[in-house]
XYZ file of C-alpha atoms in Angstrom:
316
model
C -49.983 58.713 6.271
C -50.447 55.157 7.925
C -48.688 52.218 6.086
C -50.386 48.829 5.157
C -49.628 46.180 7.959
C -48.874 42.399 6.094
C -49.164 39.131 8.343
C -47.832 35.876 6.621
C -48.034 32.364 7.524
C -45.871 30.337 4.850
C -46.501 26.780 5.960
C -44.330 24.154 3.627
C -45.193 20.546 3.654
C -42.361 18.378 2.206
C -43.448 14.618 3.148
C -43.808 14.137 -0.473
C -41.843 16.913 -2.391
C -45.510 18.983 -2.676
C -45.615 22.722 -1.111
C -48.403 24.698 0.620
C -48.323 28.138 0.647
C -51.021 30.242 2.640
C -50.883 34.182 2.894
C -53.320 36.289 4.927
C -53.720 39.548 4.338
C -55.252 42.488 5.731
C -55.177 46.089 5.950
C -55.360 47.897 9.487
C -56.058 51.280 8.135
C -57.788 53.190 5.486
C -56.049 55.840 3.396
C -57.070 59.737 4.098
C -56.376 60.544 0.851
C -55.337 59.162 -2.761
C -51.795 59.465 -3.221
C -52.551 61.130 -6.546
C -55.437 62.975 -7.336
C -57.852 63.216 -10.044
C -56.250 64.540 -13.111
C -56.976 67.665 -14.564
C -56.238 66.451 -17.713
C -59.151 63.869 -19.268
C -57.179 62.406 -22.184
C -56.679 59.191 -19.971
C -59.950 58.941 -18.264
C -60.515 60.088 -14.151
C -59.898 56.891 -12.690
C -58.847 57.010 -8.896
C -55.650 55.180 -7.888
C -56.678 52.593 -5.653
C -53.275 51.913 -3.177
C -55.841 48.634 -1.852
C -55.281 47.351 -5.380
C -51.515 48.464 -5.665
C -51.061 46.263 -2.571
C -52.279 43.038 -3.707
C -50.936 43.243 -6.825
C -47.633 44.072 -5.345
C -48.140 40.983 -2.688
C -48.636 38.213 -5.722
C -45.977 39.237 -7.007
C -43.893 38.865 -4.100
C -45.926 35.947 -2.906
C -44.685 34.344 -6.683
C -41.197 35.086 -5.936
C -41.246 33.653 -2.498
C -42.541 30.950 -4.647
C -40.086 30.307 -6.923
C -36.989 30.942 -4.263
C -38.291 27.833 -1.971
C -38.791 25.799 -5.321
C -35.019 26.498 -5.955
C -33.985 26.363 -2.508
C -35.252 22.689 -1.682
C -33.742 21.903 -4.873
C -30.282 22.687 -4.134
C -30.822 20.868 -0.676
C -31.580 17.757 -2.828
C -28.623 17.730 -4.588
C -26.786 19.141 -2.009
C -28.058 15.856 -0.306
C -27.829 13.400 -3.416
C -24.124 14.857 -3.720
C -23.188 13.657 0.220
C -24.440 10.797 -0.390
C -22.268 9.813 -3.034
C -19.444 11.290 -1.423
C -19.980 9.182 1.871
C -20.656 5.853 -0.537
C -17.340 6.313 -2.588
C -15.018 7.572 -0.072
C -12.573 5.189 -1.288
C -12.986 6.747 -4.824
C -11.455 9.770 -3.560
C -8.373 7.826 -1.715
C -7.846 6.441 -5.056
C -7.658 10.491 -6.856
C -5.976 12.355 -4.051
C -2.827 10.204 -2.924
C -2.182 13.155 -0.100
C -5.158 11.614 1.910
C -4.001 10.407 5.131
C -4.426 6.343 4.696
C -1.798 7.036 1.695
C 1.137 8.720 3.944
C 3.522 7.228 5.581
C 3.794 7.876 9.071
C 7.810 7.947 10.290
C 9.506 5.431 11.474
C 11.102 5.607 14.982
C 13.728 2.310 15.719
C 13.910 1.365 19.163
C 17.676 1.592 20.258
C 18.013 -2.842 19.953
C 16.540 -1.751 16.453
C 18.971 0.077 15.552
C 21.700 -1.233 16.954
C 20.875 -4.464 15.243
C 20.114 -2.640 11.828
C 23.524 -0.782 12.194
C 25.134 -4.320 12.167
C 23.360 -6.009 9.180
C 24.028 -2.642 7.315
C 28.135 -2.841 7.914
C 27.450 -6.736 6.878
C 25.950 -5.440 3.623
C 28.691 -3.059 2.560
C 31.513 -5.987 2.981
C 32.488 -7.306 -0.712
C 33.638 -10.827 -1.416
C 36.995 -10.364 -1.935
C 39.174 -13.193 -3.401
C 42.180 -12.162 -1.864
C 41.586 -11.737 1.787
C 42.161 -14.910 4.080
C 39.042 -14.639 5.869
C 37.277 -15.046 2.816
C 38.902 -18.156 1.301
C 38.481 -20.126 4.723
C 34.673 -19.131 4.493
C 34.477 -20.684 0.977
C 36.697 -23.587 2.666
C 33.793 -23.233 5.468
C 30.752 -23.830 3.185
C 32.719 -26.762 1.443
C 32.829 -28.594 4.424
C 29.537 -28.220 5.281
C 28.198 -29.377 2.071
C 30.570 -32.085 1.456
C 31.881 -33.422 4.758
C 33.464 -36.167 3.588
C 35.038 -34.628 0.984
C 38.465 -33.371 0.466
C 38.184 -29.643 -0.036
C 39.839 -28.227 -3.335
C 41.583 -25.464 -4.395
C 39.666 -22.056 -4.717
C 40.124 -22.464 -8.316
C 38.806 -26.063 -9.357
C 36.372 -27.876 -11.699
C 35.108 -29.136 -8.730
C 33.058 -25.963 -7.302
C 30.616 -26.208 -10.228
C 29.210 -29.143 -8.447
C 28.358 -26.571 -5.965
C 26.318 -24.767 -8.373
C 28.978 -21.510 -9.380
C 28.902 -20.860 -12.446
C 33.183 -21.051 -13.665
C 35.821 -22.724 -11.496
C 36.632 -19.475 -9.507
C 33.708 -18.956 -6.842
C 34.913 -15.466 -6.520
C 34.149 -14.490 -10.257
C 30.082 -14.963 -8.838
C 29.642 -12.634 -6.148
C 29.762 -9.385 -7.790
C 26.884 -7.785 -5.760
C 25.522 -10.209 -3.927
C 28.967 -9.219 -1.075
C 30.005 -11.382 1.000
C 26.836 -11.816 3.305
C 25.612 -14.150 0.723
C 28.390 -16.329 1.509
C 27.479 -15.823 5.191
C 23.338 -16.317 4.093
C 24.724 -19.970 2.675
C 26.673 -20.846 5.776
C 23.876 -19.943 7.974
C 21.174 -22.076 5.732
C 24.235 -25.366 6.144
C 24.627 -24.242 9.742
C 21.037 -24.360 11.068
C 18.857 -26.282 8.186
C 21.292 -28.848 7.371
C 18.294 -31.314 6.112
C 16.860 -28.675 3.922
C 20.032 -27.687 2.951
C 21.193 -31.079 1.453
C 18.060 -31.592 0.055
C 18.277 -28.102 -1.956
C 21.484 -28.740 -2.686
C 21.069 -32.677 -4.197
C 17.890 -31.736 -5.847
C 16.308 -34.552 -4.310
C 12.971 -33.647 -4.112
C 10.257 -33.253 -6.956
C 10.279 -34.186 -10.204
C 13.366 -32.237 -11.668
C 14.179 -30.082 -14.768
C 17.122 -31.361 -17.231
C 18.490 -28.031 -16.810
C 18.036 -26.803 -13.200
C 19.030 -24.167 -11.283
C 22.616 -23.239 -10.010
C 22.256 -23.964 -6.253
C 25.148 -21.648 -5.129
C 24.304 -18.527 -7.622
C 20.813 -18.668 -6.837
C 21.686 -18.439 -2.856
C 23.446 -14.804 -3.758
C 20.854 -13.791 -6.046
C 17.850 -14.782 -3.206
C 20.396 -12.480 -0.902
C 19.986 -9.884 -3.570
C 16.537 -9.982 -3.789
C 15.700 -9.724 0.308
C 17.831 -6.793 0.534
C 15.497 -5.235 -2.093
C 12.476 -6.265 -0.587
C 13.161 -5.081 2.793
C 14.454 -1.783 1.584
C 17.335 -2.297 3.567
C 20.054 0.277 1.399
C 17.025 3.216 3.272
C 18.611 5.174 5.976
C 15.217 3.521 7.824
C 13.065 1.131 5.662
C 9.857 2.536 4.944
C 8.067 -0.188 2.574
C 5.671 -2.207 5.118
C 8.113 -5.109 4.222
C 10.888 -3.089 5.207
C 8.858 -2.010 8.684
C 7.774 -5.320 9.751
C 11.236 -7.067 9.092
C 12.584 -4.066 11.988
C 9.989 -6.404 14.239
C 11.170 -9.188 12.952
C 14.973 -7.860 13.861
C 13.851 -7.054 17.171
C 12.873 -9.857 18.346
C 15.820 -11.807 16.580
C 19.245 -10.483 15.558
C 19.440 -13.327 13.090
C 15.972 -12.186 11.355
C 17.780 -11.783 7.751
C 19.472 -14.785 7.810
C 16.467 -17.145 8.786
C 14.173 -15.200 6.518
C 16.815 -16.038 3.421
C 16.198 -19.992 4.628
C 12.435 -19.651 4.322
C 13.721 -17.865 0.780
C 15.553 -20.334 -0.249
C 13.622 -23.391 0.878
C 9.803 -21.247 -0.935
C 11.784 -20.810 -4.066
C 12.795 -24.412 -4.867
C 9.175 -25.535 -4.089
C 8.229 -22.859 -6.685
C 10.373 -24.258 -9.541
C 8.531 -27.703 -8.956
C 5.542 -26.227 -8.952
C 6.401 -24.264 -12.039
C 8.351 -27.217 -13.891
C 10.788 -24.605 -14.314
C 14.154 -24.903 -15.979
C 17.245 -22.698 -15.975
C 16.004 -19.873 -18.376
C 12.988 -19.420 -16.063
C 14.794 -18.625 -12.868
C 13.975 -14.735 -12.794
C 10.133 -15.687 -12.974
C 10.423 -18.227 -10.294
C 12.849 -15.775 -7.945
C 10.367 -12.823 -8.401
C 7.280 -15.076 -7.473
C 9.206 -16.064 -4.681
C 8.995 -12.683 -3.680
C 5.390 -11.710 -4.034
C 4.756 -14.572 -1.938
C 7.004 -13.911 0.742
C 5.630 -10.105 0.788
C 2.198 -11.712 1.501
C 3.319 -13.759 4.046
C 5.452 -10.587 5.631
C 1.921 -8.760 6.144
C -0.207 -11.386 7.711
C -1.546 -9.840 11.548
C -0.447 -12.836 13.335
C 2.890 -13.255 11.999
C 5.159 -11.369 14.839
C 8.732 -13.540 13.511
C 10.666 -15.330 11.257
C 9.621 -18.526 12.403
C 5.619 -17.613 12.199
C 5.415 -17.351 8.394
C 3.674 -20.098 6.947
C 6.500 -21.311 4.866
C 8.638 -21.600 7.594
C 6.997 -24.962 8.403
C 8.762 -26.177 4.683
C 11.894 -25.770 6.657
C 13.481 -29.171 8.298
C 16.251 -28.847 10.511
């Protein structure tokens, strides 16, 4: 018994979604003999199977199912396609749902050893409370007195007289509670090496001024306060990108925290005049202050300190 030999050509034309389909057909050989014979019994007729017949039959139908399989398959490559190219156009989409994608980690930080020798120090100068009773602290409230009032006699730690400072009783010590004692240090610095803008700031001089402003002295240790915040600086290793670019900033200066707390300073009081703020506004004006200093800390070409743009406000 010879079998029936099938050539197919399927050709598919696609330019415009439409499909051509041509089969060929042919049979090599003729059969010997019917694969059933006639049947003795008449009841349903003496027709002949015809195999030729059997064969086409059983070719449209498989010619309709490779029909209907490339119909489905080129439609699951269209949305297979129309599904990429969403993907591809809204990758950011997905950055937004999965926060394990790679622009959302945090790679490590690895301090260079002037890094962390430097970051070592300001740390120790962080975990130093004021303390009232130790010498070294009095003569650095003596310090700042001088500085701000040179020509002034300086008064007892406990006076009326340290109000005009801006503390808020007639005990300076009463004030620190966190801020430690490198906010004394961060006000010494700013009288040190900014003496214009520190008189100014301290005078109110400038602008057109609230009836009730703010406490110059307080809001020195609560600007302290804030940095340390900002900068992540209580981290084993800061990790914010504040935190990370101040470690360049510390780098390059060991005095990075200090200077930055004179651009503080200096950026808030031009905020309260913007504002026309008064005393019960402070917290809004400080935490402004510190959205625009992190915008500042972020900007590509700003490698120091002395680079942000409100550094400029600063006068020696």
């Amino acid at each position: 018994m010879s079998t029936t030999n099938l050539r197919r050509r399927l050709h598919h034309g696609d330019l415009d979604g439409r499909i051509n389909e041509h089969v060929d057909i042919s049979s090599a050989d003729s059969l010997n003999e019917p694969l059933l014979g006639k049947s003795s019994d008449d009841n349903f007729g003496s027709e002949v199977y015809d195999p030729r017949r059997q064969d086409l039959w059983d070719d449209d139908r498989k010619k309709e199912q490779l029909h209907w399989s490339f119909l489905f398959s080129n439609l699951i490559a269209q949305w297979a396609q129309w599904l990429a190219s969403i993907i591809v156009s809204s990758g950011s989409i997905f950055g937004r749902l999965f926060p394990f994608s790679s622009e959302n980690q945090i790679n490590p930080v690895y301090l260079s050893p002037l890094q962390e020798q430097r970051l070592n120090t300001l740390r120790c100068r962080l975990q130093i409370p004021f303390d009232g009773s130790r010498i070294e602290h009095q003569d650095a409230l003596r310090q700042l007195w001088r500085l701000a009032y040179p020509t002034r006699e300086i008064p007892p730690l406990k006076s009326e007289l340290w109000k005009e400072m801006g503390w808020q009783g007639n005990d300076p010590s009463t004030d620190f509670r966190g801020g430690g004692l490198i906010s004394l240090e961060n006000l010494i610095f700013f009288a040190r090496n900014y003496p214009n803008s520190f008189q100014m700031l301290l005078s109110k001089v400038q602008g057109q001024r609230a009836d009730w402003e703010y406490p110059f002295a307080v809001a020195g240790i609560n600007i302290s306060f804030m940095l340390v915040q900002m900068l992540d600086l209580k981290s084993s290793v800061p990790s914010s990108k504040y935190g990370i670019r101040f470690l360049e900033f510390l780098e390059r200066d060991e005095n990075a925290f200090d200077h930055l707390y004179c651009v503080a300073f200096r950026l808030l009081d031009a905020q309260w005049l913007v504002k026309r703020a008064s005393y019960m506004e402070f917290n809004e004006v400080l935490k402004s202050t510190r959205t625009q200093l992190e915008r500042e800390l972020v900007l590509d070409d700003v490698l120091e300190v002395k680079d942000l743009p409100s550094y400029t406000m600063l006068d020696e």
